[in-house]
Coordinates of C-alpha atoms in Angstrom, one line a residue:
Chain P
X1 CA 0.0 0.0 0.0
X2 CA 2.4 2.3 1.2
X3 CA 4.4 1.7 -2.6
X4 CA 1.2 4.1 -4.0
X5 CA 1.8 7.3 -2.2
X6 CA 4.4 9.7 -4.0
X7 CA 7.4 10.7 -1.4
X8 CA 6.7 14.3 -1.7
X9 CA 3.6 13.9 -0.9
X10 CA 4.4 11.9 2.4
X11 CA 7.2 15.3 3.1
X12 CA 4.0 17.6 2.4
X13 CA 2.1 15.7 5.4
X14 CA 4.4 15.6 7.6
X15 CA 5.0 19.2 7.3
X16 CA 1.3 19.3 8.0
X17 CA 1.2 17.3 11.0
X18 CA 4.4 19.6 12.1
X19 CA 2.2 22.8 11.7
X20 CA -0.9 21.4 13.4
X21 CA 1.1 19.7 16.8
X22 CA 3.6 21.9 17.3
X23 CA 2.0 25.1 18.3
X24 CA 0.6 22.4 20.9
X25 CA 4.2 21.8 21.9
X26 CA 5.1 25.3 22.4
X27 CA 2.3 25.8 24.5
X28 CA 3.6 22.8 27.3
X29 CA 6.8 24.7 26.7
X30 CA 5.9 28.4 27.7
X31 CA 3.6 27.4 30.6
X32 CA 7.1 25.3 32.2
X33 CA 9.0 28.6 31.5
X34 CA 10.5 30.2 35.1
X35 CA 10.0 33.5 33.5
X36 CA 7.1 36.6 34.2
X37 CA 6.6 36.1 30.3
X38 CA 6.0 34.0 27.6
X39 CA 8.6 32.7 25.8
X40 CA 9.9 29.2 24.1
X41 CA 11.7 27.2 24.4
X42 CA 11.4 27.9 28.2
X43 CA 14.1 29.8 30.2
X44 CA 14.4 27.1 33.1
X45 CA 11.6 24.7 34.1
X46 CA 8.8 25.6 37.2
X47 CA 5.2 24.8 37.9
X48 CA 4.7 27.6 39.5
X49 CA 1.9 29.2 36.6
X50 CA 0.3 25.7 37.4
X51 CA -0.3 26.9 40.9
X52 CA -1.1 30.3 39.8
X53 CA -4.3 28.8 38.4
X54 CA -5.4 27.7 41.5
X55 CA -4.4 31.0 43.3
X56 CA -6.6 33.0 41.0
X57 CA -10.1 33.1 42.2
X58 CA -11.5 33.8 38.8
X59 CA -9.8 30.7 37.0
X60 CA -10.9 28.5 40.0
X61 CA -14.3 29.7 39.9
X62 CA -15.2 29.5 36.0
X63 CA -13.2 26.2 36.1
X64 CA -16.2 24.9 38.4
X65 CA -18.6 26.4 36.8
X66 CA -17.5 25.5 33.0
X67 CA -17.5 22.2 34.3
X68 CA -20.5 22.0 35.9
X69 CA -22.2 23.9 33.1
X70 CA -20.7 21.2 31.0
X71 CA -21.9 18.0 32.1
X72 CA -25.4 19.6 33.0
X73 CA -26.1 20.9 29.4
X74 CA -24.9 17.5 28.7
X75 CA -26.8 15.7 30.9
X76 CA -30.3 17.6 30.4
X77 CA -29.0 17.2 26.0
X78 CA -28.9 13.8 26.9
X79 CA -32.0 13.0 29.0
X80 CA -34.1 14.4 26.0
X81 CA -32.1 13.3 23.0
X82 CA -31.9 9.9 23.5
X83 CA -35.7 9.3 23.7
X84 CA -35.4 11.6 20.3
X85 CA -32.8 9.4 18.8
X86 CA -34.8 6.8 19.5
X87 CA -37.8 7.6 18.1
X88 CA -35.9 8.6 14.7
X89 CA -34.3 5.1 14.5
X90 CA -37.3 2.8 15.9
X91 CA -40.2 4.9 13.8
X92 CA -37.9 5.3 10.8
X93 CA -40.9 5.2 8.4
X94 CA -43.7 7.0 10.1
X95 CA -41.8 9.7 11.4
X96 CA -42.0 12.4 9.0
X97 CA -38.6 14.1 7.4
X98 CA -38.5 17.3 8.8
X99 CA -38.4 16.1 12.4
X100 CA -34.0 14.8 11.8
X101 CA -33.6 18.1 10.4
X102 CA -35.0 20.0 13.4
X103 CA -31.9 18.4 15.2
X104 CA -29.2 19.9 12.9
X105 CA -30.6 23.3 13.6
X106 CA -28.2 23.9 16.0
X107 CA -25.7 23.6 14.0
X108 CA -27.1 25.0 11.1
X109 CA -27.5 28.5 12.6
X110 CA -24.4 30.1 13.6
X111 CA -23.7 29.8 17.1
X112 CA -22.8 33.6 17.5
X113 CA -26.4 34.0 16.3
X114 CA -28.0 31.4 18.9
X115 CA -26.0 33.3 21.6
X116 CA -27.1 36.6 20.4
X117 CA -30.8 35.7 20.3
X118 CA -30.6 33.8 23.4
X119 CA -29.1 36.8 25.1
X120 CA -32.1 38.9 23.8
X121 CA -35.1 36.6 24.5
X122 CA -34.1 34.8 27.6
X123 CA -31.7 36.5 29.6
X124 CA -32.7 40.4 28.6
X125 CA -36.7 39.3 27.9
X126 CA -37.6 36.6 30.2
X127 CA -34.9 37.7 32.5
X128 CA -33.7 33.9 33.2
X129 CA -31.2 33.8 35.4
X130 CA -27.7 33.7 34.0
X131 CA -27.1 30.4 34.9
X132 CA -29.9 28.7 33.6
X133 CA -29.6 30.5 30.0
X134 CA -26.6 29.2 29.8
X135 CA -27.6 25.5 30.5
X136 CA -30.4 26.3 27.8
X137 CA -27.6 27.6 25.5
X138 CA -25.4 24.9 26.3
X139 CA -28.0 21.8 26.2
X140 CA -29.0 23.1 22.2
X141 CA -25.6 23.7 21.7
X142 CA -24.6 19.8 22.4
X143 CA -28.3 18.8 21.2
X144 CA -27.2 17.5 17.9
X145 CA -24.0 15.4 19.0
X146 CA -26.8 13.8 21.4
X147 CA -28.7 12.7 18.9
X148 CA -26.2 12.1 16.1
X149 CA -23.6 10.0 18.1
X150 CA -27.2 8.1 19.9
X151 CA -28.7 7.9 16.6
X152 CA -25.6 6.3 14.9
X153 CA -25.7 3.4 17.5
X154 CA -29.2 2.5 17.7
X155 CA -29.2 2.2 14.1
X156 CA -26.5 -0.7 14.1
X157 CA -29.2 -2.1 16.7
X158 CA -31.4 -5.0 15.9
X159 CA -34.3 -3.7 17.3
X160 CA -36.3 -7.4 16.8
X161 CA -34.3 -8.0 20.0
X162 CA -36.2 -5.4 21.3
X163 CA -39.3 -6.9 19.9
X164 CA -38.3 -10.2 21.6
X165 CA -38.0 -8.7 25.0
X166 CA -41.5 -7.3 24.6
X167 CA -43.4 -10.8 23.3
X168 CA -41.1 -12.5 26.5
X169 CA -44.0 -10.4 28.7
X170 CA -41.4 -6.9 29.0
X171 CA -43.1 -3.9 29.0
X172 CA -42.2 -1.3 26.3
X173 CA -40.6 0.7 28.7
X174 CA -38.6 -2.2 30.5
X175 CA -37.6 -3.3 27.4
X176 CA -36.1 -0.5 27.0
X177 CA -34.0 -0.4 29.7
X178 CA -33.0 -4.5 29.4
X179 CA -33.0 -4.8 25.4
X180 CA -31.8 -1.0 24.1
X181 CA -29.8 0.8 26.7
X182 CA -27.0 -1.9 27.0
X183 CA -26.9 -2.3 23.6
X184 CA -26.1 1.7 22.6
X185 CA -24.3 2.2 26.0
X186 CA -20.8 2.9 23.5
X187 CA -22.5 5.4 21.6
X188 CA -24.2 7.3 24.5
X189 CA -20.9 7.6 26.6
X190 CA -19.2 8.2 23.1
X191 CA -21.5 11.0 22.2
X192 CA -22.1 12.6 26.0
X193 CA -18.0 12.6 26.1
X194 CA -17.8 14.5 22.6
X195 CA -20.8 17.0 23.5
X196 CA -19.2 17.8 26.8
X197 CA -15.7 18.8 25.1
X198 CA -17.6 20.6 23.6
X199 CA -19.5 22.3 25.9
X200 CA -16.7 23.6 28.0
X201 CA -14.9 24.9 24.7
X202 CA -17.8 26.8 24.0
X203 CA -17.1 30.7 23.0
X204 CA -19.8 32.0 20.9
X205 CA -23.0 30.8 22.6
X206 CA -21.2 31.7 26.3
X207 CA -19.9 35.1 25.1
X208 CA -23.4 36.7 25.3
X209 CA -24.4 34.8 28.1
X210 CA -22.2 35.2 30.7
X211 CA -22.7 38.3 32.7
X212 CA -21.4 39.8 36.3
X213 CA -20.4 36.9 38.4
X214 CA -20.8 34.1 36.1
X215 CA -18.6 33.3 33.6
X216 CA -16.9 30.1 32.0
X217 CA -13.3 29.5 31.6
X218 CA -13.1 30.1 28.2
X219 CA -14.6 33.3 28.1
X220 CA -12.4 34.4 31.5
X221 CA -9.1 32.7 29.2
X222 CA -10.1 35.8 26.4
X223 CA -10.4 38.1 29.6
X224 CA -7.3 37.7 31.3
X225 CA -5.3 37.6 27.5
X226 CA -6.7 41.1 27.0
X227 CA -5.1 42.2 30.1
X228 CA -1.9 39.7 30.7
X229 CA 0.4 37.5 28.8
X230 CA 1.7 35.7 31.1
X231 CA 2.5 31.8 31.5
X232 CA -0.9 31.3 33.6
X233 CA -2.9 31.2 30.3
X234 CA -0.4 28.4 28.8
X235 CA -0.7 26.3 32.2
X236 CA -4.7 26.5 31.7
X237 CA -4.4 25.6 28.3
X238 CA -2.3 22.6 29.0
X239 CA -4.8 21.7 31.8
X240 CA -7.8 21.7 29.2
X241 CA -5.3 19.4 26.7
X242 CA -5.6 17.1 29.5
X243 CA -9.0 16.9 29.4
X244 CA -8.9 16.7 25.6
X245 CA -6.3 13.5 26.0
X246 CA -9.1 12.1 28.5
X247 CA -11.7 12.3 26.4
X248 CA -9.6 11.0 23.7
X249 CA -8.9 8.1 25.5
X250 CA -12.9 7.4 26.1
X251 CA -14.2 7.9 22.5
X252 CA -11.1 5.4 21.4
X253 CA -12.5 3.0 24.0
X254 CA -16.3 3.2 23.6
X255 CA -16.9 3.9 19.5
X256 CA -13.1 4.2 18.3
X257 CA -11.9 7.4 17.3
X258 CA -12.0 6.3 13.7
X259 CA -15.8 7.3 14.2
X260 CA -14.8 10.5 14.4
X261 CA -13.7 9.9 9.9
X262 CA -17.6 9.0 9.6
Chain Z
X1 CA -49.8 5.0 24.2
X2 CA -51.1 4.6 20.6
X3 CA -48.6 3.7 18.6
X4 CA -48.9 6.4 15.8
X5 CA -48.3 9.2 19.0
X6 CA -45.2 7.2 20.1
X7 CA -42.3 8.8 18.0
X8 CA -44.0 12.0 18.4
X9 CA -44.6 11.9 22.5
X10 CA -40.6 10.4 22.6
X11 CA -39.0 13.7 20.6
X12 CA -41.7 16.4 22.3
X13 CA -39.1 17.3 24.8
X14 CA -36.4 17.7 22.4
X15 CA -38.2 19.7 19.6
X16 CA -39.6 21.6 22.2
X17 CA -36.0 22.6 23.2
X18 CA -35.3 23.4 19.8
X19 CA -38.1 25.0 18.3
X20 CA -38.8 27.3 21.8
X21 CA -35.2 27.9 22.8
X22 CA -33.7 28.5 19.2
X23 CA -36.3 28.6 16.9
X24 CA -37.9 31.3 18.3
X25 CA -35.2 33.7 19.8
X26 CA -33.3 33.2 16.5
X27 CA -36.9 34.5 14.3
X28 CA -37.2 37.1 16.6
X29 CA -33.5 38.4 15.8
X30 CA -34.3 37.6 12.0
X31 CA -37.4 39.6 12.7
X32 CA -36.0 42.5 13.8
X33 CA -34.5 44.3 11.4
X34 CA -37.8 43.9 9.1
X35 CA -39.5 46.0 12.6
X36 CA -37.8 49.3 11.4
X37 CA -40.2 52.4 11.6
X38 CA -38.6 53.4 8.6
X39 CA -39.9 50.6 6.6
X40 CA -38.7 46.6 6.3
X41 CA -35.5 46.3 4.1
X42 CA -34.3 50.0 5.8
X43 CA -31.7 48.4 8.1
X44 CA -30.8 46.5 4.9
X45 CA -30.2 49.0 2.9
X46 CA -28.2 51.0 5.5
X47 CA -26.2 47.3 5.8
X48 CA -24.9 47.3 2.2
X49 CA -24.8 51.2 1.5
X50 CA -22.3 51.7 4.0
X51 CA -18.6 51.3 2.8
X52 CA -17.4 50.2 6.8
X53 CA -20.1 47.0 6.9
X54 CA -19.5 45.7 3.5
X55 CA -15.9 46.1 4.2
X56 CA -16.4 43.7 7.1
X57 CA -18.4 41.4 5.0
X58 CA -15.7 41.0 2.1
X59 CA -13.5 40.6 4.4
X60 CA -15.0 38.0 6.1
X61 CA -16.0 36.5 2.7
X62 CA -11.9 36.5 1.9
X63 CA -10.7 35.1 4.7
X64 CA -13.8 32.2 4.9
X65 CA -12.8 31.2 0.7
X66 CA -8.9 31.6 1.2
X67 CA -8.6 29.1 4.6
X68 CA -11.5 26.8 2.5
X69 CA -9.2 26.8 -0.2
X70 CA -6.1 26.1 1.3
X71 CA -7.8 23.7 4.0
X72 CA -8.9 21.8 1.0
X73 CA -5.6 21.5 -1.1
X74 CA -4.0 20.6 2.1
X75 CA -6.8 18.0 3.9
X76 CA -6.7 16.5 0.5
X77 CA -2.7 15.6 0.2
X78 CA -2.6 14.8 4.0
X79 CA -6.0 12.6 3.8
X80 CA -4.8 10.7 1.2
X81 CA -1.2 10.1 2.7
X82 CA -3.4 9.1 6.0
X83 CA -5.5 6.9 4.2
X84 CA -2.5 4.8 2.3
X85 CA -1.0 5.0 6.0
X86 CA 0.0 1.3 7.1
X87 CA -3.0 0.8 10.1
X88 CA -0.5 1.3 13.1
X89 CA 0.4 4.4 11.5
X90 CA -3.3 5.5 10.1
X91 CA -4.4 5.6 13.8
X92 CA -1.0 7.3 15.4
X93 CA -2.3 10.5 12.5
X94 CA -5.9 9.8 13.4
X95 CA -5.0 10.8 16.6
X96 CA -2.6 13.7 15.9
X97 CA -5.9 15.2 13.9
X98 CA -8.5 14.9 16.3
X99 CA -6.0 16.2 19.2
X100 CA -5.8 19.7 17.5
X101 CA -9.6 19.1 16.9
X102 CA -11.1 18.8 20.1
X103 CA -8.8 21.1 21.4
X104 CA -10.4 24.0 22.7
X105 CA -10.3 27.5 19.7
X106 CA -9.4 30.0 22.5
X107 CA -6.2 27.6 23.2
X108 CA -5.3 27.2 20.2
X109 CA -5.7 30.5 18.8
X110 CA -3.6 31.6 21.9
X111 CA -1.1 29.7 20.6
X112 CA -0.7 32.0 17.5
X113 CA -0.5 34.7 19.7
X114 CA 2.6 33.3 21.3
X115 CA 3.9 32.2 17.8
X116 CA 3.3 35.5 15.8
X117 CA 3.7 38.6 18.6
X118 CA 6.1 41.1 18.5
X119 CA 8.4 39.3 21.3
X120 CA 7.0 36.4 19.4
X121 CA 8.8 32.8 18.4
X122 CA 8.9 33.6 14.8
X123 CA 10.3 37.1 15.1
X124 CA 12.3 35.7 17.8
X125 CA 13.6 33.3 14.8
X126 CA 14.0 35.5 11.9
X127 CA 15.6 38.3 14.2
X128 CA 18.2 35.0 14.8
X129 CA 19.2 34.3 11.7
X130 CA 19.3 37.5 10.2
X131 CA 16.5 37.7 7.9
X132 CA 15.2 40.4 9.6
X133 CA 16.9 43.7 11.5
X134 CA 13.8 44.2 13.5
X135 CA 10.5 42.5 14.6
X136 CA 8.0 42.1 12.1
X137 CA 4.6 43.4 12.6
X138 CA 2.3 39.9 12.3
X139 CA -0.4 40.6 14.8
X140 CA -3.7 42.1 14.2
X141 CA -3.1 41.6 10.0
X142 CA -5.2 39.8 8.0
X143 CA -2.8 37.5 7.2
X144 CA -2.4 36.1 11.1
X145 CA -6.4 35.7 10.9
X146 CA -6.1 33.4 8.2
X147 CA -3.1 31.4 9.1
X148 CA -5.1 30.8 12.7
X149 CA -8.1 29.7 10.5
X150 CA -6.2 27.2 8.5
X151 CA -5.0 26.1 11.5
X152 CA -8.0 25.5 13.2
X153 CA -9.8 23.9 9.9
X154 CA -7.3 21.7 8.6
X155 CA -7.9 18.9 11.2
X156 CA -11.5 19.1 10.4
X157 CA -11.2 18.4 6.8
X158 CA -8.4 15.9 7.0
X159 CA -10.9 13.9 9.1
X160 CA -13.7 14.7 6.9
X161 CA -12.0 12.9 3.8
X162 CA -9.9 10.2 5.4
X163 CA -13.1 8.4 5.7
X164 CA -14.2 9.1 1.9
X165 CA -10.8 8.2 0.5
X166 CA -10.5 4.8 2.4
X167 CA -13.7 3.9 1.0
X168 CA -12.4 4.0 -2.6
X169 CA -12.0 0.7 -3.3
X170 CA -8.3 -0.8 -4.1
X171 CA -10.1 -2.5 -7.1
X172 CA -11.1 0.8 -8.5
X173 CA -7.7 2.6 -9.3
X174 CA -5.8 -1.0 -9.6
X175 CA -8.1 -1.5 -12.7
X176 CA -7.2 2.4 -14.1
X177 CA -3.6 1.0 -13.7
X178 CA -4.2 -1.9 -15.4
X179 CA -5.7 -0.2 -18.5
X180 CA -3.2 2.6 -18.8
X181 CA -3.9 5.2 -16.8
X182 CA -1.1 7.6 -15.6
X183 CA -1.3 8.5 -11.8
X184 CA -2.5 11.9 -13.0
X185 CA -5.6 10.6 -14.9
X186 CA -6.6 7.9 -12.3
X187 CA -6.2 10.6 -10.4
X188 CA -8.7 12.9 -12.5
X189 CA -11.0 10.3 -13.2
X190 CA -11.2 8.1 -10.1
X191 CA -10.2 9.6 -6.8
X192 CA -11.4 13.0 -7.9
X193 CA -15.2 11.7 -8.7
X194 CA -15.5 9.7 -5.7
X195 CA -14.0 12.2 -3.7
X196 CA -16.3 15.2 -4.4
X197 CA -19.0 14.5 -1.7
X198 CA -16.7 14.1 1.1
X199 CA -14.9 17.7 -0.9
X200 CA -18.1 19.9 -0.5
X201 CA -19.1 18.6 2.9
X202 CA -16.0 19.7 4.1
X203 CA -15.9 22.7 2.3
X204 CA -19.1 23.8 3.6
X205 CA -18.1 22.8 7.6
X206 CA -14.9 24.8 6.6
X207 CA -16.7 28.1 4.9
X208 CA -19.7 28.4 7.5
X209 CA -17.3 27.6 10.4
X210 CA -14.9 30.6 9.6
X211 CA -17.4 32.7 8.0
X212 CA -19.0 32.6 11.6
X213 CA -16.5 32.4 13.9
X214 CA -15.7 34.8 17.0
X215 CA -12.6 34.0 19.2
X216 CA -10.1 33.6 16.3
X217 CA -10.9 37.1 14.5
X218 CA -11.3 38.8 18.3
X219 CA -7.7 37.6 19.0
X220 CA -5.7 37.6 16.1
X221 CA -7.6 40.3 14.5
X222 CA -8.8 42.9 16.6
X223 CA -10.7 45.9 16.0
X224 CA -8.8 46.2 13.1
X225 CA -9.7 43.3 11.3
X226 CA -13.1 43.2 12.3
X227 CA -15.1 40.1 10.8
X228 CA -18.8 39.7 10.9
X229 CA -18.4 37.3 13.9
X230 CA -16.8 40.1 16.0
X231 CA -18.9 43.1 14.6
X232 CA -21.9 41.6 15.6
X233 CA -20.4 41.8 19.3
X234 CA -19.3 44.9 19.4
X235 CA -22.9 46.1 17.8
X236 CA -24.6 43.6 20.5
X237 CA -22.7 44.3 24.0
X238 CA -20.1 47.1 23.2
X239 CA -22.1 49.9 21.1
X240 CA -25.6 48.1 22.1
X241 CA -27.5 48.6 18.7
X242 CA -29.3 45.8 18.6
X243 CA -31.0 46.2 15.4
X244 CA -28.0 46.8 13.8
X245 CA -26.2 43.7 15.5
X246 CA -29.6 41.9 14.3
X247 CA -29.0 42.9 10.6
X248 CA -25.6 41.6 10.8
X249 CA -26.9 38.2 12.4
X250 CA -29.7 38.0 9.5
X251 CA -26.8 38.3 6.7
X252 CA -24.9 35.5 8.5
X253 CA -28.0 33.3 8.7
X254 CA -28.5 34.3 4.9
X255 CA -25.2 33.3 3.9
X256 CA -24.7 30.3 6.1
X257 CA -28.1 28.9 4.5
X258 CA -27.7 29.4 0.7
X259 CA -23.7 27.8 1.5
X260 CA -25.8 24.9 2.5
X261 CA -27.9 25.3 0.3
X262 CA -26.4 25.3 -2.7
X263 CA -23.5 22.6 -1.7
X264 CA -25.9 19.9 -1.0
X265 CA -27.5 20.6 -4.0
X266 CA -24.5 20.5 -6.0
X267 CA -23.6 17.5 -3.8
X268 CA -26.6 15.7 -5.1
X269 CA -25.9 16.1 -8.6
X270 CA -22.1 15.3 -8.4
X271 CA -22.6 11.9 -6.6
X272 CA -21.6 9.2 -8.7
X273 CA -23.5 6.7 -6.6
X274 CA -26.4 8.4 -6.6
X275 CA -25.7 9.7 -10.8

């Protein structure tokens, strides 16, 4: 196989993969550097701007919150997208087309355009509190991963086995529980793993939502740029890469991150 | 529960979501700028009379084609590499493309700050080796928007068509060999073809995703390379003309629809499957 692909063309790509990991790289190396500013390769070695984080209140705080913020959204995306996903797969024929594409809406319309109108009609007009338009914002936000990654399981699943469960004396809803569930398990920790990185990377929707008090890390990461550049913001950065490994790790062990070429 | 309410009684909380949470605040904003005392298309017209807006929208336009473009060429030559890739090897890249991916975009546009400032690496670099006598302005151009853009994209694409181009089936260009083809034409006439849906659904995950974005331009553009993404901030929550932030969201919506729009249909009659 490897015989078909021209040498330069192998050079070109690795030249690629040079550009896309190594402004990773220089990120670990400027939030190690034992210097007030950001430079690379580092000028002596400290974790010092790793316990900087945790010294500054408003990097501990949105860190909770961000988190929180992301496996609610996820959680509450979940709770109503599988039962969605389920109907699309199971009632395949009857249910009419429109009602899949309802679910790429939110990713349809841009996300700096769902944050804007959010801001407008539920934070400004119904005057929800900040933290709950932001669990709205965030629960659409994830909405179609819900339902995509969900969907993509369940229709691999044989749902006669369902159907089996039910002429055994299961009710429709037990047999959901015993004949579905444990069947799609990969693709709903798959797809609740994928919509919460996504959920705590989230700048658009949380831009216009977050207000005095509350805010997520992301949004206080832009903050604290505007005002320092100092290795703290590398040290964060290299704490969410962390998560992004972690998550990494999940998806390759529930659906295989080759799902992720589909 | 009757059977024929079942799929509908199952989704109700989800569309609900939806239709209440986005489909109505995101009317509304749509809505707006048609509300103008002065008549429906006013704030329109005021959109693409004045010089400074359709500045920003060109040059949002620009920079959304140029990183597509290059994104393409690019995820192309790398996809294909990845997709010959021995499987060991296939999965070590599969993994150096989603890392970047799921990556956060304030982190990693952050990181072209670092690379591209005025104490940055790169003048850092050039001031090293004497290409240059004094640091190089890099910041805040529209050139360090779109590098950051490629950056960001790339990863998306490469994943997009690594799927597409391992389905093309050995057979398939083994039999172009076999009857003559040059590289160059199996390459025309095979991988090309098969290769167009995966093409345009990355294209259009590569336009509307730039054409929209926010952190990218706000950091590595500023005020001074102001894209519709960040104008329709600073009209929202800086300058707090929210008709005017609303016409901006309406062209994005417009222009992030008929991109759809128009791909898929073009999708539909480039499929050879389907053809």
């Amino acid at each position: 196989m490897q015989t078909r692909t021209h040498p330069l063309l192998v050079a070109f790509s690795v030249l690629v993969f040079f550009f896309l990991l190594s402004p990773l790289v220089i990120i670990v190396g400027s939030a190690l550097s034992d210097t007030s500013y950001l430079t690379f390769p580092p000028q002596g070695l400290t974790l010092h701007w790793f316990q900087n984080i945790f010294e500054i209140s408003a990097f501990r705080r949105t860190m909770i919150t961000s988190f929180t913020l992301a496996v609610g959204g996820t959680a509450l995306s979940m709770l109503i997208g599988i039962p969605a996903a389920y109907a699309l797969a199971r009632y395949r024929v009857e249910v009419p087309r429109f009602m899949g594409n309802v679910f790429v809406l939110p990713i349809l319309i841009p996300e700096i355009v769902l944050g804007f109108s959010l801001m407008k009609s539920l934070a400004t007009g119904m005057g929800l509190p900040i933290t709950l338009s932001l669990l709205v914002g965030h629960a659409l936000l994830v909405l179609p991963y819900c339902v995509r990654v969900v969907g993509a399981s369940l229709n691999n699943f044989d749902f006669s086995i369902e159907e089996a469960a039910v002429s055994l004396g299961c009710t429709r809803t037990k047999a959901f529980f015993v004949a579905v569930l444990p069947n799609i398990q990969a693709g709903i920790i798959a797809g609740f793993i994928l919509a919460f990185i996504t959920s705590l990377n989230d700048v658009s929707v949380s831009i216009f939502l977050t207000g005095p008090g509350v805010s997520t890390l992301p949004i206080q990461l832009l903050a604290h740029m505007e005002q320092f550049f100092d290795p703290t913001i590398a040290s964060v950065s290299v704490l969410l890469m962390f998560v992004t490994v972690a998550v990494m790790a999940i998806v390759e062990r529930t659906l295989g991150l080759t799902f992720l070429t589909k | 529960m009757p059977r024929k309410l079942r799929p509908w009684l199952l989704s109700a909380p989800a569309l609900l979501l939806v239709l209440l949470f986005l489909g109505l605040p995101v009317l509304s904003t749509l809505a707006t700028a048609f509300g103008d005392p002065k008549g429906p298309l006013a704030q329109y017209a005021t959109f693409f009379n004045s010089r400074f807006r359709m500045t920003v929208l060109w040059r949002t336009m620009e920079v959304a084609l140029i990183t597509t473009a290059v994104s393409v060429v690019v995820g192309f030559i790398t996809a294909w590499v990845v997709a010959q890739a021995p499987a060991r090897m296939k999965s070590l890249l599969i993994i150096a493309a989603v890392f970047p991916l799921l990556t956060g975009v304030v982190v990693r546009s952050f990181a072209w700050l670092v690379i591209l400032g005025k104490n940055g690496i790169l003048n850092d670099f050039l001031l090293w080796i004497g290409v240059i006598s004094e640091p190089l302005t890099m910041l805040y151009t529209k050139g360090s928007v779109i590098v950051a853009m490629i950056y960001l994209f790339v990863p998306l694409m490469i994943l997009t068509l690594v799927g597409v181009l391992e389905g093309i089936p050995q057979d398939l260009t083994d039999a172009a060999a076999s009857l003559g083809a040059t590289p160059a034409a199996t390459f025309r006439q095979v991988i090309l073809p098969m290769a167009v849906p995966g093409l345009i659904v990355g294209s259009v995950l590569v336009f509307t995703g730039s054409f929209t974005s926010y952190a990218t331009p706000q950091l590595l553009g500023g005020e001074r390379q102001m894209m519709m993404g960040t104008f329709l901030y600073q009209r929202a929550m800086v300058t707090f003309d929210w008709v005017g932030a609303s016409t901006i969201a309406a062209v994005m919506v417009v222009v992030t629809l008929t991109t759809v729009a128009v791909m898929s249909g073009l999708a539909r009659k480039l499929n050879p499957v389907a053809g």
